[in-house]
Short mmCIF file of C-alpha atoms and ligand atoms in Angstrom, two decimals:
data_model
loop_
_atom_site.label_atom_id
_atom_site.label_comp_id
_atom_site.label_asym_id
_atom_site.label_seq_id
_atom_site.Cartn_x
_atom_site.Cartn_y
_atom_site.Cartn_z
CA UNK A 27 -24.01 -24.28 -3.53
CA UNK A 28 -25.27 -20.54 -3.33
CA UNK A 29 -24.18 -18.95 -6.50
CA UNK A 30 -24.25 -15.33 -4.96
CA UNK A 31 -22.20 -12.96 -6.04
CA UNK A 32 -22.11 -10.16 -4.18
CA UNK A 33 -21.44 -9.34 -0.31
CA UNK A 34 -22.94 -6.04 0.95
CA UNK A 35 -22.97 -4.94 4.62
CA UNK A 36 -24.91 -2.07 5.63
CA UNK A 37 -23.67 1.13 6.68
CA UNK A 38 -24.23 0.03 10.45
CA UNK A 39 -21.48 -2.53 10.15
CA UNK A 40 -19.45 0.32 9.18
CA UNK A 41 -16.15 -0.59 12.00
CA UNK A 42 -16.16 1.36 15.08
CA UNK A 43 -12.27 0.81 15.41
CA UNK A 44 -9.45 -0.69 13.51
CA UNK A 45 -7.50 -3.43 14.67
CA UNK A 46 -3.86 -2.90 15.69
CA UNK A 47 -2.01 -6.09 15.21
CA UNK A 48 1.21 -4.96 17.43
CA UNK A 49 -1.50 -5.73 20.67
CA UNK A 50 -1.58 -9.78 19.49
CA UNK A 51 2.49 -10.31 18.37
CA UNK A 52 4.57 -12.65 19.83
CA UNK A 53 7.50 -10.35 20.04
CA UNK A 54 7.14 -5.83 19.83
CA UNK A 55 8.69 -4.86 16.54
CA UNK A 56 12.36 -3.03 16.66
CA UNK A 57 12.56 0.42 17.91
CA UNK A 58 12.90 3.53 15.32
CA UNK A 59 15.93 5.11 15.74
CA UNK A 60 17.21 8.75 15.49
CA UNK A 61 19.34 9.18 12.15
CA UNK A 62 22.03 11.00 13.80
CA UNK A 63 22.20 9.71 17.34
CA UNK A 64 20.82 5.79 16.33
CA UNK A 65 19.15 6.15 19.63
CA UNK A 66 15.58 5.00 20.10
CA UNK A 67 13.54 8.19 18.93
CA UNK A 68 10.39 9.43 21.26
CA UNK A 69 7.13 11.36 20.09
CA UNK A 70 8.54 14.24 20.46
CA UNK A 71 11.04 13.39 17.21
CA UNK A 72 8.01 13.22 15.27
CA UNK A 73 6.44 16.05 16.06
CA UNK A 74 7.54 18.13 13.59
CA UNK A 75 6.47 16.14 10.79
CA UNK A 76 3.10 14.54 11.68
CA UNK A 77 0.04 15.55 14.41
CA UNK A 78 -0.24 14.05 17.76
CA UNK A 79 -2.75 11.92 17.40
CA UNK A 80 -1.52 9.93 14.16
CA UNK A 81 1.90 9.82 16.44
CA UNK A 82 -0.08 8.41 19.28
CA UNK A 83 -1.82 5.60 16.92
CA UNK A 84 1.89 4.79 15.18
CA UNK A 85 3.21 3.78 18.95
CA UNK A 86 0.25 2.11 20.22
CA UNK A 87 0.21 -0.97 21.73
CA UNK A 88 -3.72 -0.93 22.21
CA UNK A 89 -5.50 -3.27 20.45
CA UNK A 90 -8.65 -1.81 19.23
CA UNK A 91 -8.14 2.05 18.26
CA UNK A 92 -11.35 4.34 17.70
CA UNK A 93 -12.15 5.51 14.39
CA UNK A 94 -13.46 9.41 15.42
CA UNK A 95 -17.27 9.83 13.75
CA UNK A 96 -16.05 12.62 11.50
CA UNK A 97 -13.84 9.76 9.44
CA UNK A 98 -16.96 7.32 9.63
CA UNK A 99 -18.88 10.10 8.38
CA UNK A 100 -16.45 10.12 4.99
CA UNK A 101 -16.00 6.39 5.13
CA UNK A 102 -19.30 5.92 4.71
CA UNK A 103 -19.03 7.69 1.26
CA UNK A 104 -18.10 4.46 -0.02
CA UNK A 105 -17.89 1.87 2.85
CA UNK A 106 -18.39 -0.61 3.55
CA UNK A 107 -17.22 -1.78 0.34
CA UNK A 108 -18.03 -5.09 -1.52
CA UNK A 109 -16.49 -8.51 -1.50
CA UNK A 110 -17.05 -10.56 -4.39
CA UNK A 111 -17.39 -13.98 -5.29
CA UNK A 112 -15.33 -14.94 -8.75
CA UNK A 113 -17.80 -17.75 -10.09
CA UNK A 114 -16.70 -16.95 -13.99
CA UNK A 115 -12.74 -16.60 -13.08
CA UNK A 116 -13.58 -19.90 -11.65
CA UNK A 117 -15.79 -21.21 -13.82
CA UNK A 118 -12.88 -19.97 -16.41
CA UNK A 119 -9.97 -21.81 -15.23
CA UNK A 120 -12.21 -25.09 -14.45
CA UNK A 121 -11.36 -24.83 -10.78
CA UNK A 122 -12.94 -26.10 -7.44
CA UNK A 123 -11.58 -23.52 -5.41
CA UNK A 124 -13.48 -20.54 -4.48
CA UNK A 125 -11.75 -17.07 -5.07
CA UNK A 126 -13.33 -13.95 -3.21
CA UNK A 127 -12.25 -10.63 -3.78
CA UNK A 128 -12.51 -7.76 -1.66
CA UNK A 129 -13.07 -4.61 -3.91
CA UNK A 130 -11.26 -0.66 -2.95
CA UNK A 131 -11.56 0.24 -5.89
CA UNK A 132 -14.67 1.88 -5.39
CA UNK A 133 -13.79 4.76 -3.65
CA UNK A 134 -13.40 8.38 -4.75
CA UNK A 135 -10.07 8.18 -5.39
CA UNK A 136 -10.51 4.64 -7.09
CA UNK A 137 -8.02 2.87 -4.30
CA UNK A 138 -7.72 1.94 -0.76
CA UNK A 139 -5.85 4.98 -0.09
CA UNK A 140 -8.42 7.17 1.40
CA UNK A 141 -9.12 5.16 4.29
CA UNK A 142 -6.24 6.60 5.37
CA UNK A 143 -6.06 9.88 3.93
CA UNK A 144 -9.04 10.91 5.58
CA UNK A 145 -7.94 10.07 9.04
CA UNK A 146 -4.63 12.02 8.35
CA UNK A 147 -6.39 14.84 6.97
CA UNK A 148 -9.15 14.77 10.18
CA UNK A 149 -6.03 14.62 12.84
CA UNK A 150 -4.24 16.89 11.02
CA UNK A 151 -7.20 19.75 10.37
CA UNK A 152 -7.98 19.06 14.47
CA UNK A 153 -4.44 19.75 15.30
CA UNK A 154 -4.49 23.21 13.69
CA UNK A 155 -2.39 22.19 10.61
CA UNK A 156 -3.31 24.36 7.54
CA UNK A 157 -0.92 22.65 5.12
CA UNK A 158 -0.19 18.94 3.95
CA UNK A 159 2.98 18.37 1.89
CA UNK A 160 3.51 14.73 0.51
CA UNK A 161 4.88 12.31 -2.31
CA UNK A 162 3.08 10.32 -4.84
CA UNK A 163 4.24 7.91 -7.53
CA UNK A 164 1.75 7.01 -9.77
CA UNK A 165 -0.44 9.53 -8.61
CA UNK A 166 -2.93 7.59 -6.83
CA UNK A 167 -2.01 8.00 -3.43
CA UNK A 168 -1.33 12.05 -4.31
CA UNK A 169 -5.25 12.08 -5.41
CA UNK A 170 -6.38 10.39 -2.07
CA UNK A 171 -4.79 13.01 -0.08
CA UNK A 172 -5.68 15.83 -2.32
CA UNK A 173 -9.71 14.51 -1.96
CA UNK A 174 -9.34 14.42 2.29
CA UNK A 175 -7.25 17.84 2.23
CA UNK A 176 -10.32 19.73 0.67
CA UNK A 177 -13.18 17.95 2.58
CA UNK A 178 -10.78 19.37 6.16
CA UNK A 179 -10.08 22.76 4.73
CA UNK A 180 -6.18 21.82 4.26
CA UNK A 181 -4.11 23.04 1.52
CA UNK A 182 -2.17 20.38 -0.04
CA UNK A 183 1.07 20.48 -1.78
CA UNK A 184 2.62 16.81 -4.00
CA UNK A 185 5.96 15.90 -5.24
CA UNK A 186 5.06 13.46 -7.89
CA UNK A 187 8.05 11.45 -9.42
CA UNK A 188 8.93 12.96 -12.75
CA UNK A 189 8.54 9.85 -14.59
CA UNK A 190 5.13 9.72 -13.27
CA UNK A 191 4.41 13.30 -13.96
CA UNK A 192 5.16 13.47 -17.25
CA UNK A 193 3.78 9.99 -18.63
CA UNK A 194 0.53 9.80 -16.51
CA UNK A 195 -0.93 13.38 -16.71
CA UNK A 196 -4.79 12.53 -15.90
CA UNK A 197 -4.02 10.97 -12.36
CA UNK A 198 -2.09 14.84 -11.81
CA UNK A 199 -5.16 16.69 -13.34
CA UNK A 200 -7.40 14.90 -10.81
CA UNK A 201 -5.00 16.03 -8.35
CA UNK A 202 -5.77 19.69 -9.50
CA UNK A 203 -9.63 18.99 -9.40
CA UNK A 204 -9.52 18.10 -6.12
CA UNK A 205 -7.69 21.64 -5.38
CA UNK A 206 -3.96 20.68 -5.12
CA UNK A 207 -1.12 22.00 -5.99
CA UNK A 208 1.23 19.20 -7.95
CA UNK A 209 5.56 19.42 -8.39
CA UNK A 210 7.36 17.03 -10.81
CA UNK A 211 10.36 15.39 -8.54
CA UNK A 212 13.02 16.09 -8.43
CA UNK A 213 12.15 19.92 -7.91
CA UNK A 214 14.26 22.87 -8.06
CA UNK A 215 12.16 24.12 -4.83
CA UNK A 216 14.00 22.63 -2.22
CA UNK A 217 17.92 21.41 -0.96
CA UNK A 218 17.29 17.68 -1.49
CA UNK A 219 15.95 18.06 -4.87
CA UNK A 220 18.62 20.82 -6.39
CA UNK A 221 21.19 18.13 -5.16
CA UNK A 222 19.75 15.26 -6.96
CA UNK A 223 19.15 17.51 -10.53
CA UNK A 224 22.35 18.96 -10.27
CA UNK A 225 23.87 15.31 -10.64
CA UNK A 226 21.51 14.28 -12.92
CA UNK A 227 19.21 17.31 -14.58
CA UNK A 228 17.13 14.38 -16.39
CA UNK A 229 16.81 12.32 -12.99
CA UNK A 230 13.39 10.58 -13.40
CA UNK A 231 13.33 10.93 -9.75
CA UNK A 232 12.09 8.09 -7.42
CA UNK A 233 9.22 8.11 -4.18
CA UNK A 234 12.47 8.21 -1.96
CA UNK A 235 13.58 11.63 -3.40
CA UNK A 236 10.49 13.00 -3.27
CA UNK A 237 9.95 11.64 0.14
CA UNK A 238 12.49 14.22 0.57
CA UNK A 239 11.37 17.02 -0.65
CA UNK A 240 8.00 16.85 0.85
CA UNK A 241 9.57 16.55 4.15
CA UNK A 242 11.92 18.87 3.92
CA UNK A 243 9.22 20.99 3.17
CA UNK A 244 7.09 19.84 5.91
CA UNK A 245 9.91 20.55 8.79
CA UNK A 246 10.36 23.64 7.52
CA UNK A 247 7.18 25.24 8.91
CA UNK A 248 5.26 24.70 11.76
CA UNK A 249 1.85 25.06 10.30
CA UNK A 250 2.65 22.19 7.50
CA UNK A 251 3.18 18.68 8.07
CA UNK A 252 3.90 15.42 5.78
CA UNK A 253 1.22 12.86 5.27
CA UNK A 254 2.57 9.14 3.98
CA UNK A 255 0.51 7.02 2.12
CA UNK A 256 1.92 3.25 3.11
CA UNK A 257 5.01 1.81 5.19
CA UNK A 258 3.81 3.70 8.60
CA UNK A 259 2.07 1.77 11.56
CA UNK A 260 -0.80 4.76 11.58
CA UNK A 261 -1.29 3.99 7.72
CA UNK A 262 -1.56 -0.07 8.17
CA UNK A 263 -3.86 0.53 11.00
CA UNK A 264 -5.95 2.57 9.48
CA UNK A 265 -6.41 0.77 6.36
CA UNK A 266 -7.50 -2.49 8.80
CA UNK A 267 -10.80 -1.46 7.74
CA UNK A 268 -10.61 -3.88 4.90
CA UNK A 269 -9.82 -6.97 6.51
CA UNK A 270 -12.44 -5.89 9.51
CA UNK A 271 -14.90 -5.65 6.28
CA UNK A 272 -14.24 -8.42 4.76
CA UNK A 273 -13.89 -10.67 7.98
CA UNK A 274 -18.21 -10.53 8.69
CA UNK A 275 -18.62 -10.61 4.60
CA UNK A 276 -16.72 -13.99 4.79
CA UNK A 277 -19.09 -15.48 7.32
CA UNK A 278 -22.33 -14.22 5.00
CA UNK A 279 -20.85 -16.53 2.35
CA UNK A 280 -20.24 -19.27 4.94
CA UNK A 281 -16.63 -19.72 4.03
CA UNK A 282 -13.49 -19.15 5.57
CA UNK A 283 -10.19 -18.00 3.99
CA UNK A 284 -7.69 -20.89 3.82
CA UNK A 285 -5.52 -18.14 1.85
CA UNK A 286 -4.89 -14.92 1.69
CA UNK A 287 -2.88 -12.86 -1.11
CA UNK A 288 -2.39 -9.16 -1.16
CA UNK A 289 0.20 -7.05 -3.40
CA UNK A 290 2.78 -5.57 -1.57
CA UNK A 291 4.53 -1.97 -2.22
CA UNK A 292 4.44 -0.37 1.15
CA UNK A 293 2.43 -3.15 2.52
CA UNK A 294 -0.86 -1.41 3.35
CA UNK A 295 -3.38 -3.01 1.49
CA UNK A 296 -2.08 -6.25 2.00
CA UNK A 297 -1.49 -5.66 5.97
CA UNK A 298 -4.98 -4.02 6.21
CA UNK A 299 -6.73 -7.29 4.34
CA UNK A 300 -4.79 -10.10 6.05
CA UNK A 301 -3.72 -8.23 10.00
CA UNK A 302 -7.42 -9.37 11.46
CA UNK A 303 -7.23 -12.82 9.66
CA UNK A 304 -3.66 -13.17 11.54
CA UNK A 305 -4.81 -11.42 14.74
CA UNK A 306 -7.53 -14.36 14.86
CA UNK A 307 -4.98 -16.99 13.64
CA UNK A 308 -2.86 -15.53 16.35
CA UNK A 309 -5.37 -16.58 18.81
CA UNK A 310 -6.21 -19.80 17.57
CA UNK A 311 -9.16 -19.33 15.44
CA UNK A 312 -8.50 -20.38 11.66
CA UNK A 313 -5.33 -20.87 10.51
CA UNK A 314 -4.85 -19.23 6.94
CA UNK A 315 -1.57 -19.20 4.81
CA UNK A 316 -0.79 -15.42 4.17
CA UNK A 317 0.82 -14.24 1.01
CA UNK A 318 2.53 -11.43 0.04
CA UNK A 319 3.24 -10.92 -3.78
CA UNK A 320 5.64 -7.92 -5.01
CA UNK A 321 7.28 -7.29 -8.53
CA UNK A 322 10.48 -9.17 -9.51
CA UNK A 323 11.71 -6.00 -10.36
CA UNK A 324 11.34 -4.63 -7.09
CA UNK A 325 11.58 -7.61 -4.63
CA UNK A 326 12.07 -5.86 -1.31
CA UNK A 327 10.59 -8.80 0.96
CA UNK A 328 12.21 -11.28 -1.28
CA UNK A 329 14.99 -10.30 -1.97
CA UNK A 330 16.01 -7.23 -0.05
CA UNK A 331 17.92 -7.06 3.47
CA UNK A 332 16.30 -6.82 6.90
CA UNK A 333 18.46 -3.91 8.23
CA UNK A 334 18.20 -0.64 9.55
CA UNK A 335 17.73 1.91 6.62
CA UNK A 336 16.34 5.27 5.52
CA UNK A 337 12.57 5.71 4.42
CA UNK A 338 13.92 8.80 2.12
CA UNK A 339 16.79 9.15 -0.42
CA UNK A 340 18.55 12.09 1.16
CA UNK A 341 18.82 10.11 4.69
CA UNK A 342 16.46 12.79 6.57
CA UNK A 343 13.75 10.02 8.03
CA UNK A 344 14.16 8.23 10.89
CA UNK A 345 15.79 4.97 10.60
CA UNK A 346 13.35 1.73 10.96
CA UNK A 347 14.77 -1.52 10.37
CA UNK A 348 12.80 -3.25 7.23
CA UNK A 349 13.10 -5.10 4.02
CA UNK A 350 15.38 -2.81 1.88
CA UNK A 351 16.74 -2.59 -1.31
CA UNK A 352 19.16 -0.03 -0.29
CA UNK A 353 17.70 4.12 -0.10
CA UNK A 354 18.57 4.91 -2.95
CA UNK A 355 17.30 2.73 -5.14
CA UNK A 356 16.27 3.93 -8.35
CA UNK A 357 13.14 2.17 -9.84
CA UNK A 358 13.01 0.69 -13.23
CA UNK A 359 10.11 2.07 -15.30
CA UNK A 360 7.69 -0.60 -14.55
CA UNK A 361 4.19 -0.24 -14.88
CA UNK A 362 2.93 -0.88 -11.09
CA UNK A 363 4.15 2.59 -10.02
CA UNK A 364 2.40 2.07 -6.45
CA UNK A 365 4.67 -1.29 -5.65
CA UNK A 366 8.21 0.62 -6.46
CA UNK A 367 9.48 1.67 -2.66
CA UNK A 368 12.81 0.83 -1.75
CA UNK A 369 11.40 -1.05 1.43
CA UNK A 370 8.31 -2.64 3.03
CA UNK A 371 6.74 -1.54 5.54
CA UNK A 372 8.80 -2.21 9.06
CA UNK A 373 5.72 -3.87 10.75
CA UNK A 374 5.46 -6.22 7.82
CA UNK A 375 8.64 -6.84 7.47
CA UNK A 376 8.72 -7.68 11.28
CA UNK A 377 5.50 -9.69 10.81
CA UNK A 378 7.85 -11.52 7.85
CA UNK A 379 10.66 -12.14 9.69
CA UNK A 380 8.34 -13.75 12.76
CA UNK A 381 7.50 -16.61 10.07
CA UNK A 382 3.76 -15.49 9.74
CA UNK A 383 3.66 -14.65 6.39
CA UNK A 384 4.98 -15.70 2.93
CA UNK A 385 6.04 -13.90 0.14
CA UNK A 386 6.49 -14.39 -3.73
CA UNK A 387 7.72 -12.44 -6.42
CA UNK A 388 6.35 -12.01 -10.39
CA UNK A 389 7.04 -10.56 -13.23
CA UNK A 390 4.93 -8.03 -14.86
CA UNK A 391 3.58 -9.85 -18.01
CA UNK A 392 2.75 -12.19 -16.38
CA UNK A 393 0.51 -10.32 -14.04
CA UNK A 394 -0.72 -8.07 -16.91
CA UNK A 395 -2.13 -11.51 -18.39
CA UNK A 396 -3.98 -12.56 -15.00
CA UNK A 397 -5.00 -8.26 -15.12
CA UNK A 398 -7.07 -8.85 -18.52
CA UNK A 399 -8.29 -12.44 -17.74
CA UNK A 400 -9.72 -11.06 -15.00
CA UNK A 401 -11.15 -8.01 -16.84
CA UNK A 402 -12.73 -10.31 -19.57
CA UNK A 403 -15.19 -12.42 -16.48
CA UNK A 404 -15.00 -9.70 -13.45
CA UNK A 405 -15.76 -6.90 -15.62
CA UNK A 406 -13.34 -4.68 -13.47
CA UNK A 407 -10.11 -4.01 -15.36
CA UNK A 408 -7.60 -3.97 -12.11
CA UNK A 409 -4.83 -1.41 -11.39
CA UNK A 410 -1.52 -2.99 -12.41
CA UNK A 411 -0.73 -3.26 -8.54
CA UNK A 412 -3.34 -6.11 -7.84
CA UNK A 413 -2.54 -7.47 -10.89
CA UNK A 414 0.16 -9.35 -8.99
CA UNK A 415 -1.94 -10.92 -6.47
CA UNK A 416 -4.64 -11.67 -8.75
CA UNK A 417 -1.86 -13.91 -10.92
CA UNK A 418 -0.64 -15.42 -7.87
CA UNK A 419 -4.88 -16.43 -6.91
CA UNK A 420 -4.96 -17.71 -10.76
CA UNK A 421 -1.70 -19.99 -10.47
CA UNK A 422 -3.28 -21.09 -7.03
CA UNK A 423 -6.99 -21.86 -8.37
CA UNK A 424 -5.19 -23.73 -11.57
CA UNK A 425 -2.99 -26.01 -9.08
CA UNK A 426 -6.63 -26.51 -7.44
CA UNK A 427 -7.56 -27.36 -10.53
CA UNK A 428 -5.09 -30.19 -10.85
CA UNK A 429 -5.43 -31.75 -7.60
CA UNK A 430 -9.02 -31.16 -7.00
CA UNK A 431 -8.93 -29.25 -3.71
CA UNK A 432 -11.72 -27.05 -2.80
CA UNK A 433 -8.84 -23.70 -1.24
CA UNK A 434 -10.73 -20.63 -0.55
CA UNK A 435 -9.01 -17.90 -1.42
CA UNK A 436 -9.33 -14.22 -0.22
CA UNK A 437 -7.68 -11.18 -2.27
CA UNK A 438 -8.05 -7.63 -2.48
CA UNK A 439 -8.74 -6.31 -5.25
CA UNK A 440 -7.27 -2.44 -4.01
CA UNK A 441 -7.73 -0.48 -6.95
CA UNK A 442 -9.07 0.41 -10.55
CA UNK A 443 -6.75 0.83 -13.35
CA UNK A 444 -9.17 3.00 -15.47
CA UNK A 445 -5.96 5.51 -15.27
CA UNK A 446 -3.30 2.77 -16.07
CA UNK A 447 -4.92 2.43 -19.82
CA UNK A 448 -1.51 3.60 -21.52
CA UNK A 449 0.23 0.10 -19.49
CA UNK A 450 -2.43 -2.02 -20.47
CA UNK A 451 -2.49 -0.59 -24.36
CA UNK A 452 1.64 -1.36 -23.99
CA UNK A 453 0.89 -4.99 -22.98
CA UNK A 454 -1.82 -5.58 -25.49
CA UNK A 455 0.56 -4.74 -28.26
CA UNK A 456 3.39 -6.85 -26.96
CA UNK A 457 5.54 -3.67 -25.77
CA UNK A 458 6.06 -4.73 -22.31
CA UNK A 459 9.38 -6.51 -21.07
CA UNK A 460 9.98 -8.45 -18.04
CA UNK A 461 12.76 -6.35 -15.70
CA UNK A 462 14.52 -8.62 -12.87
CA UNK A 463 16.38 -7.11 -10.33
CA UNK A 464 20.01 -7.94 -11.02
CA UNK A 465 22.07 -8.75 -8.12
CA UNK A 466 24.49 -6.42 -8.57
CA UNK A 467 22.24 -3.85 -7.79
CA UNK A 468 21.23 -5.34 -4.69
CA UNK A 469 24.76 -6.41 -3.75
CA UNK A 470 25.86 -2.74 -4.05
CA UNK A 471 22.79 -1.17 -2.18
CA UNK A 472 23.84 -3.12 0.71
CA UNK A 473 27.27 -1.37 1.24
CA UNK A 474 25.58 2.20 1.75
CA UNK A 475 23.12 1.52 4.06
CA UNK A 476 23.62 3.46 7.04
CA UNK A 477 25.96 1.48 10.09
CA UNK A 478 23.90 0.52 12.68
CA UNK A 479 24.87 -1.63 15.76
CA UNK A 480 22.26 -3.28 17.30
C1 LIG B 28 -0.47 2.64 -3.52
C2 LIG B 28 -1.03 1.44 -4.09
C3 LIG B 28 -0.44 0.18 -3.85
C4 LIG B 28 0.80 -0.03 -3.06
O1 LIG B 28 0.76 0.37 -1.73
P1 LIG B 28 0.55 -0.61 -0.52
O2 LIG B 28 0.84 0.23 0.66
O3 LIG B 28 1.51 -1.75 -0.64
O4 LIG B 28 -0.86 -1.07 -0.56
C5 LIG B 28 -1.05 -0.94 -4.40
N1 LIG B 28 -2.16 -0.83 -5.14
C6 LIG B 28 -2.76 0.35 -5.38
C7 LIG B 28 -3.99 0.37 -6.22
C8 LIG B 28 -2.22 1.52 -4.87
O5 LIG B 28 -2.82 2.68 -5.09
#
């Protein structure tokens, strides 16, 4: 057996267009409806929030969608990225399955996020746009769109979650370097946000509120719009790249997944890894389980309802039907900021609901202990996020272990977690606790969703 390591393509098998999954479903997902009228919304509804051509790509039923040469020309910063063979993870845990991993975190802003902040940025800056307004939780989605907004010429302004803001100030300061402008959320600068302080001055504030804000902000003037980082069709497609990537790197090893395991907040990493494995699955070529892991403390696809909801706390979004936990759910202070949405993304959660994917949930020791195993063979010390599909690949290559079977597995490794140091440090010194979602929470949630008949 070859004992390489490494996958590298060259910057000619850089994609030419990502891969919409909606062209290969059985069945079209549901339609977005209007939050006041709960009729099927048109482009035109979007319009003042996001540029026509990302509103183009999020209704698209063509299967292969052009990535313009100006994006390439970023991409190729730091794409194609690698995919890596895990001989001493394997080697570790005595197992005869074969774990690859397919690396993001290798990009500027240390994610997968700026494959599709750029494209947002370019469509934007094309469109005329001058100004981006957006959320961030952890920060690292907020740093991917402050690096695009200054390579177009856009200004950029960030709500970042207060809780964030105030306990992870380095991800904020590379916000800054990159030229943006950063507000801890809740804000006093806008309606949504004075309502949620004046209930609660010390609100820790949640993505969904500052979702809020940044929209509000956004539909406010017509030379600003709102860039999302996850959940939207445009942001799944674009981050196809991976999976496209990782697709001809899997052939150069000779292998061919027999699972895949992403981490799921939004759903983009995981959607842009596995959506060309299940487009080809979808036509009969390979047939790979697909597994979605998420945090028990915020177990949308596991636990949350497949209903019409809100993608903001103050009920301004349009309302796509999706995995929720109810819009306004507050987060517990868990360490993998980037998984804590209310609700997964409404193609995923349409993709879930057609019996094409599975999903688990774990607890965050747990995954901090598969984060440092890893660390101490890969040499990459993994943002908390992947942390959770990484323990899931462990548990998977041990049960290998046991029965002897040779499963390749396929993960993405999506980020760093050189900023996530402080989360790490807390589990090292045996300061971290284990939050379920109690069902309470989730039983309540449920009775203020918006009413919806269809
Ligand atoms: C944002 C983020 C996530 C969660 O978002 P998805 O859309 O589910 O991918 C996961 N991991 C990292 C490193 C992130 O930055």
């Amino acid at each position: 057996m070859s004992q390489q390591t490494k996958y590298l393509l060259e910057e000619s098998d850089l994609p030419t267009h990502w891969y919409n999954l909606v062209a290969d479903l059985p069945e079209p997902p549901p339609p977005v409806l209007h939050p006041g009228t709960h009729e099927p919304i048109g482009p035109e509804d979007l319009a003042p929030l996001f540029p026509g051509g990302l509103i183009a790509q999020e209704v698209t039923a063509e299967r292969d969608v052009e990535i313009p040469e100006p994006v390439r020309e970023v991409y190729r910063l730091w794409r194609p990225s690698p995919l890596y063979r895990a001989h001493r993870l394997e080697k570790a845990l005595g197992t005869p399955a074969r774990i690859y991993y397919k690396y993001e975190g290798v990009s500027p802003a240390g994610s997968h996020k700026p494959n599709t902040s750029v494209p947002q940025a370019y469509y934007n800056a094309i469109e005329g746009v001058r100004r981006l307004t957006t959320e961030t939780g952890a920060g690292q989605w907020g740093s991917a769109l402050a690096f695009a907004c200054t390579l177009f010429g856009l200004s950029c302004e960030i709500w970042q979650v207060r809780a964030s803001y105030e306990q992870k100030p380095y991800r904020r300061s590379m916000i800054e370097t990159f030229g943006a402008t950063v507000h801890p959320s809740p804000s006093p600068l806008t309606e949504a946000g004075r309502t949620i302080l004046a209930a609660d001055p010390d609100s820790p504030g949640s993505l969904g509120i500052a979702i809020s804000e940044a929209v509000e902000i956004a539909a406010a003037d017509p030379e600003t719009r709102y860039a999302l980082g996850s959940v939207l069709n445009h942001v799944l497609l674009h981050q196809t790249v991976i999976g496209l990537e990782a697709r001809k790197q899997m052939e150069m090893a000779g292998d061919s997944p027999d699972l895949i395991i992403g981490c799921t907040g939004g759903g983009s990493n995981f959607a842009g890894l596995a959506f060309p494995f299940l487009g080809d699955k979808l036509a009969g070529r390979g047939d790979p389980e697909i597994r979605a892991v998420e945090p028990s403390s915020c177990p949308t696809l596991t636990r949350g309802t497949y209903a019409y909801d809100f993608g903001d706390t103050a009920g301004m979004t349009p309302l796509m039907k999706m995995h929720t936990l109810g819009h306004d759910f507050v987060p517990d202070p868990i360490h993998a900021g980037g998984l804590r949405y209310h609700a997964m993304s409404p193609l995923l959660s349409h993709v879930y609901e057609l019996g094409l994917l599975e999903a688990r949930a774990r607890d965050q020791r747990d995954c901090f202990a598969a984060g440092v195993q890893f660390a101490r063979n890969e040499g990459i010390v993994p943002a908390p996020e992947p942390t959770h599909a990484l323990a899931e690949c462990i548990d998977e290559a041990r049960r290998c272990a046991e029965t002897g079977e040779e499963k390749v597995i396929l993960t993405a490794l999506c980020g760093h977690g050189h900023f996530d140091m402080a989360a790490y440090d807390r589990y090292l010194s045996e300061d971290l606790i284990d939050r379920p979602y109690p069902q309470e929470r989730i039983d309540a949630a449920l009775e203020r969703l918006p009413k919806v008949d269809v």
